[in-house]
PDB file of C-alpha atoms in Angstrom:
ATOM      1  CA  MET A   1     189.511 245.059  78.080  1.00 80.00           C
ATOM      2  CA  THR A   2     192.238 247.352  79.375  1.00 95.00           C
ATOM      3  CA  ASN A   3     195.200 247.133  77.044  1.00 98.00           C
ATOM      4  CA  PRO A   4     198.618 246.487  78.571  1.00 97.00           C
ATOM      5  CA  VAL A   5     201.473 248.960  78.863  1.00 98.00           C
ATOM      6  CA  LEU A   6     203.581 248.420  75.750  1.00 97.00           C
ATOM      7  CA  ALA A   7     206.123 251.167  76.323  1.00 97.00           C
ATOM      8  CA  GLU A   8     207.637 253.215  79.126  1.00 96.00           C
ATOM      9  CA  VAL A   9     209.312 256.578  78.688  1.00 96.00           C
ATOM     10  CA  VAL A  10     212.247 256.644  81.090  1.00 96.00           C
ATOM     11  CA  ARG A  11     213.900 259.953  82.006  1.00 97.00           C
ATOM     12  CA  SER A  12     216.918 259.998  84.320  1.00 97.00           C
ATOM     13  CA  GLY A  13     216.033 256.537  85.611  1.00 96.00           C
ATOM     14  CA  PHE A  14     212.424 257.539  86.352  1.00 98.00           C
ATOM     15  CA  VAL A  15     209.364 256.290  84.446  1.00 97.00           C
ATOM     16  CA  GLU A  16     207.834 259.536  83.209  1.00 97.00           C
ATOM     17  CA  SER A  17     205.080 258.227  80.922  1.00 97.00           C
ATOM     18  CA  VAL A  18     203.570 254.979  79.708  1.00 97.00           C
ATOM     19  CA  HIS A  19     201.829 253.998  76.490  1.00 97.00           C
ATOM     20  CA  ARG A  20     199.125 251.341  76.450  1.00 98.00           C
ATOM     21  CA  GLY A  21     198.099 249.540  73.328  1.00 98.00           C
ATOM     22  CA  ALA A  22     197.579 246.293  71.471  1.00 98.00           C
ATOM     23  CA  LEU A  23     199.912 244.173  69.356  1.00 98.00           C
ATOM     24  CA  VAL A  24     199.258 241.055  67.306  1.00 98.00           C
ATOM     25  CA  VAL A  25     201.513 238.635  65.464  1.00 98.00           C
ATOM     26  CA  THR A  26     199.976 236.457  62.763  1.00 98.00           C
ATOM     27  CA  GLY A  27     201.503 233.457  60.999  1.00 98.00           C
ATOM     28  CA  PRO A  28     201.658 232.646  57.297  1.00 97.00           C
ATOM     29  CA  GLU A  29     198.233 231.010  57.458  1.00 96.00           C
ATOM     30  CA  GLY A  30     196.747 234.155  59.028  1.00 96.00           C
ATOM     31  CA  GLY A  31     196.242 232.706  62.499  1.00 97.00           C
ATOM     32  CA  VAL A  32     197.181 234.577  65.672  1.00 98.00           C
ATOM     33  CA  ARG A  33     200.537 233.556  67.133  1.00 98.00           C
ATOM     34  CA  LEU A  34     200.809 236.258  69.808  1.00 98.00           C
ATOM     35  CA  ALA A  35     198.231 238.736  71.088  1.00 98.00           C
ATOM     36  CA  LEU A  36     198.754 241.536  73.584  1.00 98.00           C
ATOM     37  CA  GLY A  37     195.609 243.470  74.399  1.00 98.00           C
ATOM     38  CA  ASP A  38     192.459 243.725  72.318  1.00 98.00           C
ATOM     39  CA  VAL A  39     193.341 242.629  68.803  1.00 98.00           C
ATOM     40  CA  VAL A  40     189.794 241.806  67.620  1.00 98.00           C
ATOM     41  CA  SER A  41     187.878 245.068  68.011  1.00 98.00           C
ATOM     42  CA  PRO A  42     187.805 247.316  64.939  1.00 98.00           C
ATOM     43  CA  VAL A  43     190.330 250.138  64.636  1.00 98.00           C
ATOM     44  CA  TYR A  44     191.090 252.693  61.963  1.00 98.00           C
ATOM     45  CA  PRO A  45     194.419 251.624  60.437  1.00 98.00           C
ATOM     46  CA  ARG A  46     194.759 255.077  58.836  1.00 98.00           C
ATOM     47  CA  SER A  47     197.628 255.082  56.317  1.00 98.00           C
ATOM     48  CA  SER A  48     198.485 251.463  57.072  1.00 98.00           C
ATOM     49  CA  ASN A  49     195.501 250.853  54.755  1.00 97.00           C
ATOM     50  CA  LYS A  50     197.454 252.122  51.743  1.00 98.00           C
ATOM     51  CA  PRO A  51     199.152 248.886  50.600  1.00 98.00           C
ATOM     52  CA  LEU A  52     195.761 247.162  50.773  1.00 98.00           C
ATOM     53  CA  GLN A  53     194.158 249.939  48.760  1.00 98.00           C
ATOM     54  CA  ALA A  54     197.005 249.733  46.233  1.00 98.00           C
ATOM     55  CA  VAL A  55     196.253 246.031  45.720  1.00 98.00           C
ATOM     56  CA  GLY A  56     192.641 247.003  45.106  1.00 98.00           C
ATOM     57  CA  MET A  57     193.653 249.645  42.572  1.00 98.00           C
ATOM     58  CA  LEU A  58     195.735 247.131  40.627  1.00 98.00           C
ATOM     59  CA  ARG A  59     192.781 244.750  40.608  1.00 98.00           C
ATOM     60  CA  ALA A  60     190.629 247.615  39.311  1.00 98.00           C
ATOM     61  CA  GLY A  61     192.873 248.447  36.362  1.00 97.00           C
ATOM     62  CA  LEU A  62     195.808 250.541  37.595  1.00 98.00           C
ATOM     63  CA  ASP A  63     199.000 249.812  35.666  1.00 96.00           C
ATOM     64  CA  PHE A  64     201.578 251.312  38.047  1.00 98.00           C
ATOM     65  CA  THR A  65     204.766 249.371  38.780  1.00 97.00           C
ATOM     66  CA  GLY A  66     208.008 250.004  40.655  1.00 97.00           C
ATOM     67  CA  GLU A  67     208.524 253.576  41.874  1.00 98.00           C
ATOM     68  CA  ASP A  68     205.045 254.675  40.871  1.00 98.00           C
ATOM     69  CA  LEU A  69     203.378 251.841  42.765  1.00 98.00           C
ATOM     70  CA  ALA A  70     205.531 252.596  45.823  1.00 98.00           C
ATOM     71  CA  LEU A  71     204.200 256.169  45.732  1.00 98.00           C
ATOM     72  CA  ALA A  72     200.649 254.808  45.590  1.00 98.00           C
ATOM     73  CA  CYS A  73     201.383 253.133  48.952  1.00 98.00           C
ATOM     74  CA  ALA A  74     203.166 256.152  50.405  1.00 98.00           C
ATOM     75  CA  SER A  75     202.771 258.692  53.137  1.00 98.00           C
ATOM     76  CA  HIS A  76     205.612 260.581  51.516  1.00 98.00           C
ATOM     77  CA  SER A  77     207.519 263.453  53.080  1.00 98.00           C
ATOM     78  CA  GLY A  78     206.937 265.920  50.264  1.00 98.00           C
ATOM     79  CA  GLU A  79     210.591 266.051  49.315  1.00 98.00           C
ATOM     80  CA  PRO A  80     211.436 267.265  45.796  1.00 97.00           C
ATOM     81  CA  GLY A  81     211.796 263.714  44.431  1.00 97.00           C
ATOM     82  CA  HIS A  82     208.355 262.761  45.748  1.00 98.00           C
ATOM     83  CA  VAL A  83     206.654 265.862  44.396  1.00 98.00           C
ATOM     84  CA  LYS A  84     208.319 265.691  40.977  1.00 98.00           C
ATOM     85  CA  ARG A  85     207.136 262.143  40.346  1.00 97.00           C
ATOM     86  CA  VAL A  86     203.581 262.786  41.556  1.00 98.00           C
ATOM     87  CA  LEU A  87     203.309 265.728  39.174  1.00 98.00           C
ATOM     88  CA  GLU A  88     204.661 263.583  36.337  1.00 98.00           C
ATOM     89  CA  LEU A  89     202.080 260.876  37.054  1.00 98.00           C
ATOM     90  CA  LEU A  90     199.252 263.397  37.081  1.00 98.00           C
ATOM     91  CA  SER A  91     200.412 264.818  33.755  1.00 98.00           C
ATOM     92  CA  ALA A  92     200.736 261.344  32.210  1.00 97.00           C
ATOM     93  CA  ALA A  93     197.083 260.658  33.055  1.00 97.00           C
ATOM     94  CA  GLY A  94     195.920 264.007  31.678  1.00 97.00           C
ATOM     95  CA  LEU A  95     195.251 265.328  35.173  1.00 97.00           C
ATOM     96  CA  ARG A  96     196.152 268.441  37.143  1.00 97.00           C
ATOM     97  CA  GLU A  97     197.084 269.091  40.751  1.00 98.00           C
ATOM     98  CA  ASP A  98     193.639 270.636  41.317  1.00 97.00           C
ATOM     99  CA  ASP A  99     192.063 267.273  40.444  1.00 98.00           C
ATOM    100  CA  LEU A 100     193.437 265.872  43.719  1.00 98.00           C
ATOM    101  CA  ALA A 101     190.831 265.707  46.483  1.00 98.00           C
ATOM    102  CA  CYS A 102     193.435 265.653  49.256  1.00 98.00           C
ATOM    103  CA  PRO A 103     193.722 269.012  51.065  1.00 98.00           C
ATOM    104  CA  PRO A 104     196.678 271.377  50.585  1.00 98.00           C
ATOM    105  CA  ASP A 105     199.405 270.809  53.156  1.00 98.00           C
ATOM    106  CA  PHE A 106     203.043 271.553  53.771  1.00 98.00           C
ATOM    107  CA  PRO A 107     205.686 268.813  53.320  1.00 97.00           C
ATOM    108  CA  LEU A 108     206.475 266.600  56.314  1.00 96.00           C
ATOM    109  CA  HIS A 109     210.187 266.942  55.479  1.00 97.00           C
ATOM    110  CA  VAL A 110     211.321 269.963  57.521  1.00 96.00           C
ATOM    111  CA  PRO A 111     213.839 271.417  55.006  1.00 96.00           C
ATOM    112  CA  SER A 112     211.269 271.059  52.227  1.00 97.00           C
ATOM    113  CA  MET A 113     208.622 272.641  54.443  1.00 96.00           C
ATOM    114  CA  ARG A 114     210.878 275.643  55.041  1.00 96.00           C
ATOM    115  CA  ASP A 115     211.373 276.006  51.279  1.00 95.00           C
ATOM    116  CA  ALA A 116     207.636 275.820  50.530  1.00 95.00           C
ATOM    117  CA  ALA A 117     205.925 279.119  49.737  1.00 94.00           C
ATOM    118  CA  GLU A 118     202.478 277.757  50.560  1.00 97.00           C
ATOM    119  CA  PRO A 119     200.669 274.487  51.252  1.00 97.00           C
ATOM    120  CA  ARG A 120     199.850 272.483  48.135  1.00 98.00           C
ATOM    121  CA  ARG A 121     197.824 269.374  47.377  1.00 98.00           C
ATOM    122  CA  VAL A 122     200.801 267.689  45.730  1.00 98.00           C
ATOM    123  CA  THR A 123     202.984 268.114  48.847  1.00 98.00           C
ATOM    124  CA  MET A 124     200.318 266.572  51.083  1.00 98.00           C
ATOM    125  CA  ASN A 125     201.655 263.167  52.201  1.00 98.00           C
ATOM    126  CA  CYS A 126     198.759 261.230  50.612  1.00 98.00           C
ATOM    127  CA  SER A 127     199.054 262.793  47.141  1.00 98.00           C
ATOM    128  CA  GLY A 128     200.627 259.619  45.731  1.00 98.00           C
ATOM    129  CA  LYS A 129     197.633 257.533  46.799  1.00 98.00           C
ATOM    130  CA  HIS A 130     195.190 260.095  45.434  1.00 98.00           C
ATOM    131  CA  THR A 131     197.081 260.290  42.134  1.00 98.00           C
ATOM    132  CA  ALA A 132     196.895 256.494  41.891  1.00 98.00           C
ATOM    133  CA  MET A 133     193.154 256.574  42.625  1.00 98.00           C
ATOM    134  CA  LEU A 134     192.567 259.157  39.894  1.00 98.00           C
ATOM    135  CA  THR A 135     194.737 257.231  37.443  1.00 98.00           C
ATOM    136  CA  THR A 136     192.814 254.034  38.205  1.00 98.00           C
ATOM    137  CA  CYS A 137     189.609 255.836  37.260  1.00 98.00           C
ATOM    138  CA  VAL A 138     191.164 257.066  34.005  1.00 98.00           C
ATOM    139  CA  ARG A 139     192.451 253.598  33.082  1.00 97.00           C
ATOM    140  CA  ALA A 140     189.098 251.962  33.884  1.00 96.00           C
ATOM    141  CA  GLY A 141     187.016 254.610  32.159  1.00 96.00           C
ATOM    142  CA  ARG A 142     185.339 255.681  35.391  1.00 96.00           C
ATOM    143  CA  PRO A 143     184.526 259.295  36.285  1.00 96.00           C
ATOM    144  CA  THR A 144     187.262 261.139  38.157  1.00 97.00           C
ATOM    145  CA  SER A 145     184.825 263.605  39.681  1.00 96.00           C
ATOM    146  CA  GLY A 146     183.915 262.515  43.193  1.00 97.00           C
ATOM    147  CA  TYR A 147     186.422 259.661  43.138  1.00 98.00           C
ATOM    148  CA  GLU A 148     186.903 260.067  46.898  1.00 98.00           C
ATOM    149  CA  ALA A 149     183.231 259.444  47.739  1.00 98.00           C
ATOM    150  CA  PRO A 150     182.485 256.113  49.469  1.00 97.00           C
ATOM    151  CA  ASP A 151     179.792 255.275  46.903  1.00 97.00           C
ATOM    152  CA  HIS A 152     182.075 255.867  43.892  1.00 98.00           C
ATOM    153  CA  PRO A 153     182.705 252.616  41.969  1.00 97.00           C
ATOM    154  CA  LEU A 154     186.436 252.900  42.668  1.00 98.00           C
ATOM    155  CA  GLN A 155     185.955 253.099  46.425  1.00 98.00           C
ATOM    156  CA  GLN A 156     183.482 250.229  46.331  1.00 98.00           C
ATOM    157  CA  ALA A 157     186.125 248.132  44.558  1.00 98.00           C
ATOM    158  CA  LEU A 158     188.758 249.120  47.112  1.00 98.00           C
ATOM    159  CA  ALA A 159     186.454 248.214  49.993  1.00 98.00           C
ATOM    160  CA  SER A 160     185.954 244.781  48.460  1.00 98.00           C
ATOM    161  CA  ALA A 161     189.702 244.285  48.108  1.00 98.00           C
ATOM    162  CA  VAL A 162     190.348 245.309  51.710  1.00 98.00           C
ATOM    163  CA  ALA A 163     187.709 242.899  53.004  1.00 98.00           C
ATOM    164  CA  SER A 164     189.181 240.028  50.984  1.00 98.00           C
ATOM    165  CA  LEU A 165     192.731 240.723  52.185  1.00 98.00           C
ATOM    166  CA  THR A 166     191.809 241.063  55.862  1.00 98.00           C
ATOM    167  CA  GLY A 167     189.435 238.120  55.783  1.00 98.00           C
ATOM    168  CA  GLU A 168     186.714 240.036  57.602  1.00 98.00           C
ATOM    169  CA  PRO A 169     183.969 242.531  56.797  1.00 97.00           C
ATOM    170  CA  ILE A 170     184.626 246.244  57.093  1.00 98.00           C
ATOM    171  CA  ALA A 171     183.145 247.289  60.414  1.00 98.00           C
ATOM    172  CA  HIS A 172     182.844 250.990  59.677  1.00 97.00           C
ATOM    173  CA  THR A 173     183.691 253.464  56.928  1.00 97.00           C
ATOM    174  CA  GLY A 174     184.868 256.935  57.859  1.00 97.00           C
ATOM    175  CA  VAL A 175     186.776 259.802  56.284  1.00 98.00           C
ATOM    176  CA  ASP A 176     190.560 259.790  56.514  1.00 97.00           C
ATOM    177  CA  GLY A 177     192.602 262.934  57.049  1.00 97.00           C
ATOM    178  CA  CYS A 178     193.225 263.107  53.301  1.00 98.00           C
ATOM    179  CA  GLY A 179     189.507 262.973  52.499  1.00 97.00           C
ATOM    180  CA  ALA A 180     189.440 259.421  51.115  1.00 98.00           C
ATOM    181  CA  PRO A 181     187.321 256.664  52.669  1.00 97.00           C
ATOM    182  CA  LEU A 182     188.827 254.955  55.691  1.00 97.00           C
ATOM    183  CA  PHE A 183     187.945 251.357  56.523  1.00 97.00           C
ATOM    184  CA  ALA A 184     187.835 249.996  60.077  1.00 98.00           C
ATOM    185  CA  PHE A 185     188.667 246.381  60.906  1.00 98.00           C
ATOM    186  CA  SER A 186     190.640 244.490  63.528  1.00 98.00           C
ATOM    187  CA  LEU A 187     194.381 244.569  64.152  1.00 98.00           C
ATOM    188  CA  THR A 188     194.352 240.859  63.423  1.00 98.00           C
ATOM    189  CA  GLY A 189     192.831 241.542  60.014  1.00 98.00           C
ATOM    190  CA  LEU A 190     195.446 244.222  59.325  1.00 98.00           C
ATOM    191  CA  ALA A 191     198.319 241.874  60.174  1.00 98.00           C
ATOM    192  CA  ARG A 192     196.738 239.060  58.151  1.00 98.00           C
ATOM    193  CA  ALA A 193     196.464 241.330  55.101  1.00 98.00           C
ATOM    194  CA  PHE A 194     200.099 242.415  55.369  1.00 98.00           C
ATOM    195  CA  GLY A 195     201.174 238.790  55.665  1.00 98.00           C
ATOM    196  CA  ARG A 196     199.277 237.888  52.508  1.00 98.00           C
ATOM    197  CA  ILE A 197     200.826 240.766  50.581  1.00 98.00           C
ATOM    198  CA  ALA A 198     204.365 240.081  51.826  1.00 98.00           C
ATOM    199  CA  ALA A 199     204.242 236.339  51.090  1.00 98.00           C
ATOM    200  CA  ALA A 200     202.667 236.611  47.627  1.00 98.00           C
ATOM    201  CA  SER A 201     204.609 235.192  44.693  1.00 97.00           C
ATOM    202  CA  GLU A 202     202.430 236.671  41.949  1.00 98.00           C
ATOM    203  CA  GLY A 203     199.585 239.033  41.216  1.00 98.00           C
ATOM    204  CA  PRO A 204     198.814 242.497  42.591  1.00 98.00           C
ATOM    205  CA  GLU A 205     199.921 241.560  46.102  1.00 98.00           C
ATOM    206  CA  PHE A 206     203.374 240.558  44.843  1.00 98.00           C
ATOM    207  CA  ALA A 207     203.605 243.763  42.782  1.00 98.00           C
ATOM    208  CA  VAL A 208     202.828 245.943  45.798  1.00 98.00           C
ATOM    209  CA  ALA A 209     205.299 244.140  48.063  1.00 98.00           C
ATOM    210  CA  SER A 210     208.022 244.271  45.408  1.00 98.00           C
ATOM    211  CA  ALA A 211     207.536 248.006  44.868  1.00 98.00           C
ATOM    212  CA  MET A 212     207.687 248.804  48.586  1.00 98.00           C
ATOM    213  CA  ARG A 213     210.808 246.683  49.100  1.00 98.00           C
ATOM    214  CA  ALA A 214     212.614 248.199  46.135  1.00 98.00           C
ATOM    215  CA  HIS A 215     211.735 251.811  46.952  1.00 98.00           C
ATOM    216  CA  PRO A 216     211.483 252.346  50.722  1.00 98.00           C
ATOM    217  CA  TRP A 217     212.397 256.032  50.452  1.00 98.00           C
ATOM    218  CA  LEU A 218     209.408 256.700  48.210  1.00 98.00           C
ATOM    219  CA  VAL A 219     207.060 255.038  50.714  1.00 98.00           C
ATOM    220  CA  ALA A 220     208.074 257.529  53.424  1.00 98.00           C
ATOM    221  CA  GLY A 221     211.230 259.639  53.154  1.00 98.00           C
ATOM    222  CA  THR A 222     214.429 260.866  54.729  1.00 97.00           C
ATOM    223  CA  GLY A 223     214.640 260.009  58.424  1.00 95.00           C
ATOM    224  CA  ARG A 224     211.251 258.268  58.487  1.00 97.00           C
ATOM    225  CA  GLU A 225     210.661 255.030  60.394  1.00 96.00           C
ATOM    226  CA  ASP A 226     209.077 253.035  57.554  1.00 98.00           C
ATOM    227  CA  THR A 227     212.037 253.797  55.312  1.00 98.00           C
ATOM    228  CA  ALA A 228     214.454 252.798  58.078  1.00 97.00           C
ATOM    229  CA  LEU A 229     212.623 249.542  58.848  1.00 98.00           C
ATOM    230  CA  MET A 230     212.432 248.405  55.227  1.00 98.00           C
ATOM    231  CA  SER A 231     216.011 249.466  54.506  1.00 97.00           C
ATOM    232  CA  GLY A 232     217.265 247.646  57.598  1.00 97.00           C
ATOM    233  CA  VAL A 233     215.478 244.286  57.253  1.00 97.00           C
ATOM    234  CA  GLU A 234     215.659 242.419  53.977  1.00 96.00           C
ATOM    235  CA  GLY A 235     212.284 241.680  52.411  1.00 97.00           C
ATOM    236  CA  LEU A 236     210.245 243.596  54.983  1.00 98.00           C
ATOM    237  CA  ILE A 237     207.237 245.662  53.990  1.00 98.00           C
ATOM    238  CA  ALA A 238     206.145 248.276  56.538  1.00 98.00           C
ATOM    239  CA  LYS A 239     203.552 251.029  56.647  1.00 98.00           C
ATOM    240  CA  ALA A 240     202.680 253.282  59.557  1.00 98.00           C
ATOM    241  CA  GLY A 241     199.380 255.018  60.104  1.00 98.00           C
ATOM    242  CA  ALA A 242     198.336 258.074  62.091  1.00 97.00           C
ATOM    243  CA  GLU A 243     197.137 257.720  65.673  1.00 98.00           C
ATOM    244  CA  GLY A 244     199.807 255.215  66.662  1.00 98.00           C
ATOM    245  CA  VAL A 245     199.341 252.465  64.078  1.00 98.00           C
ATOM    246  CA  GLN A 246     202.138 250.351  62.583  1.00 98.00           C
ATOM    247  CA  ALA A 247     201.936 247.254  60.402  1.00 98.00           C
ATOM    248  CA  PHE A 248     204.660 245.196  58.764  1.00 98.00           C
ATOM    249  CA  ALA A 249     205.370 241.729  57.432  1.00 98.00           C
ATOM    250  CA  LEU A 250     208.251 239.486  56.432  1.00 98.00           C
ATOM    251  CA  PRO A 251     208.475 237.495  53.182  1.00 98.00           C
ATOM    252  CA  ASP A 252     207.570 234.282  55.004  1.00 98.00           C
ATOM    253  CA  GLY A 253     204.127 235.706  55.803  1.00 98.00           C
ATOM    254  CA  PHE A 254     204.655 236.443  59.491  1.00 98.00           C
ATOM    255  CA  ALA A 255     203.134 239.832  60.199  1.00 98.00           C
ATOM    256  CA  VAL A 256     202.602 242.324  63.029  1.00 98.00           C
ATOM    257  CA  ALA A 257     200.084 245.088  63.656  1.00 98.00           C
ATOM    258  CA  ILE A 258     200.254 247.627  66.494  1.00 98.00           C
ATOM    259  CA  LYS A 259     197.826 250.263  67.767  1.00 98.00           C
ATOM    260  CA  MET A 260     198.649 252.628  70.631  1.00 98.00           C
ATOM    261  CA  ASP A 261     195.665 253.701  72.725  1.00 97.00           C
ATOM    262  CA  ASP A 262     196.768 257.320  73.034  1.00 96.00           C
ATOM    263  CA  GLY A 263     197.582 257.730  69.344  1.00 97.00           C
ATOM    264  CA  ALA A 264     201.252 258.442  70.036  1.00 94.00           C
ATOM    265  CA  LYS A 265     203.678 257.020  67.505  1.00 94.00           C
ATOM    266  CA  ARG A 266     206.941 257.233  69.458  1.00 94.00           C
ATOM    267  CA  ALA A 267     206.607 253.683  70.785  1.00 95.00           C
ATOM    268  CA  CYS A 268     205.764 252.111  67.422  1.00 97.00           C
ATOM    269  CA  ALA A 269     209.281 251.830  65.990  1.00 96.00           C
ATOM    270  CA  PRO A 270     210.881 250.285  69.101  1.00 96.00           C
ATOM    271  CA  LEU A 271     207.939 247.885  69.376  1.00 97.00           C
ATOM    272  CA  ALA A 272     208.407 246.991  65.724  1.00 98.00           C
ATOM    273  CA  VAL A 273     212.073 246.222  66.305  1.00 97.00           C
ATOM    274  CA  GLU A 274     211.245 244.049  69.323  1.00 97.00           C
ATOM    275  CA  ALA A 275     208.572 242.194  67.349  1.00 98.00           C
ATOM    276  CA  LEU A 276     211.015 241.599  64.504  1.00 98.00           C
ATOM    277  CA  ARG A 277     213.519 240.249  67.022  1.00 97.00           C
ATOM    278  CA  TYR A 278     210.769 237.967  68.376  1.00 97.00           C
ATOM    279  CA  LEU A 279     210.244 236.672  64.831  1.00 97.00           C
ATOM    280  CA  GLY A 280     213.948 235.923  64.440  1.00 97.00           C
ATOM    281  CA  ALA A 281     214.767 238.728  62.006  1.00 97.00           C
ATOM    282  CA  ASP A 282     218.190 240.347  61.941  1.00 96.00           C
ATOM    283  CA  VAL A 283     217.629 243.776  63.516  1.00 96.00           C
ATOM    284  CA  SER A 284     221.276 244.793  63.751  1.00 94.00           C
ATOM    285  CA  GLY A 285     220.660 247.548  61.209  1.00 93.00           C
ATOM    286  CA  LEU A 286     217.862 249.138  63.231  1.00 96.00           C
ATOM    287  CA  ALA A 287     219.770 250.557  66.193  1.00 90.00           C
ATOM    288  CA  GLU A 288     218.661 254.124  65.480  1.00 86.00           C
ATOM    289  CA  VAL A 289     214.947 253.314  65.771  1.00 92.00           C
ATOM    290  CA  ALA A 290     215.166 250.554  68.398  1.00 92.00           C
ATOM    291  CA  ALA A 291     215.367 252.880  71.425  1.00 88.00           C
ATOM    292  CA  PRO A 292     214.505 256.527  70.752  1.00 90.00           C
ATOM    293  CA  GLU A 293     216.457 258.802  73.041  1.00 92.00           C
ATOM    294  CA  VAL A 294     214.892 261.029  75.689  1.00 95.00           C
ATOM    295  CA  LEU A 295     216.809 264.288  75.810  1.00 97.00           C
ATOM    296  CA  GLY A 296     217.595 266.593  78.684  1.00 97.00           C
ATOM    297  CA  GLY A 297     219.545 269.751  78.001  1.00 97.00           C
ATOM    298  CA  GLY A 298     220.209 268.483  74.494  1.00 96.00           C
ATOM    299  CA  ARG A 299     221.849 265.244  75.624  1.00 97.00           C
ATOM    300  CA  PRO A 300     220.469 261.711  76.122  1.00 96.00           C
ATOM    301  CA  VAL A 301     219.100 261.121  79.616  1.00 97.00           C
ATOM    302  CA  GLY A 302     216.760 258.210  78.924  1.00 96.00           C
ATOM    303  CA  ALA A 303     214.923 256.189  76.309  1.00 94.00           C
ATOM    304  CA  VAL A 304     211.617 254.702  75.239  1.00 95.00           C
ATOM    305  CA  ARG A 305     211.635 251.193  76.694  1.00 94.00           C
ATOM    306  CA  VAL A 306     209.473 248.317  75.435  1.00 95.00           C
ATOM    307  CA  PRO A 307     208.956 244.833  76.928  1.00 92.00           C
ATOM    308  CA  GLU A 308     210.634 241.738  75.570  1.00 92.00           C
ATOM    309  CA  LEU A 309     208.078 239.699  73.646  1.00 94.00           C
ATOM    310  CA  ARG A 310     207.810 236.021  74.540  1.00 85.00           C
TER     311      ARG A 310
END
């Protein structure tokens, strides 16, 4: 199947580029309500996996709540507030920065990156997830050494949780950019999982959704799309992933998952806004991410344009 064009980049009235991809909307029962493109073949959700993994960690013995649980779901920007809390969590579990298996990296937040003397593991955007994984091992009495290996008991438990939330088997296990296992499944499964988490009224799913809603800045950071989406739409949970992935869900259980064929993320936010509009959400607070500007000579000369969903 050739996926449809989901976004056009318009410069000075001329279509300069197009982005093809797939988009699925699922209902509260998990069934498909709208499908554009191939929404059944497995994809790597990348960091959109994190809320699902956080549910699995809670099931496996993690006791994080609130801000700390939001960081477990985060691709944070490495701003001082993110880094400070990750270091505090490591210390509370008797761990050190060197215990993190994620690679050293500079912060995503540009001012923080300029202030950084060198790349560090704690400023890598996945350090919150890795700290939560290590803490889960400590709480459950499991070895922390090799916690990132697919055959470690923690990762086996997380794989089981992901399969139960998506309602389908994991099609493939790879290695994410942060070094942790990465599970492949369909866009439909990703949306279904987000819908289950967003609509939950109790249990680990409810805890994860509540933490993300209460602390959208910790999930991403200053100027980031996930923070803007969750801050702009009441009750929304949203988590982007690398290579053009975006997933989000409303409290009523309606959910959306997007994957761009070329891995570009610039169309994801405007597509998210259009999908939220399709679902009847109030998107009046999302003007800044609804139509990213195309600049020429430092001034707007176009925009990223997405189709109206019907």
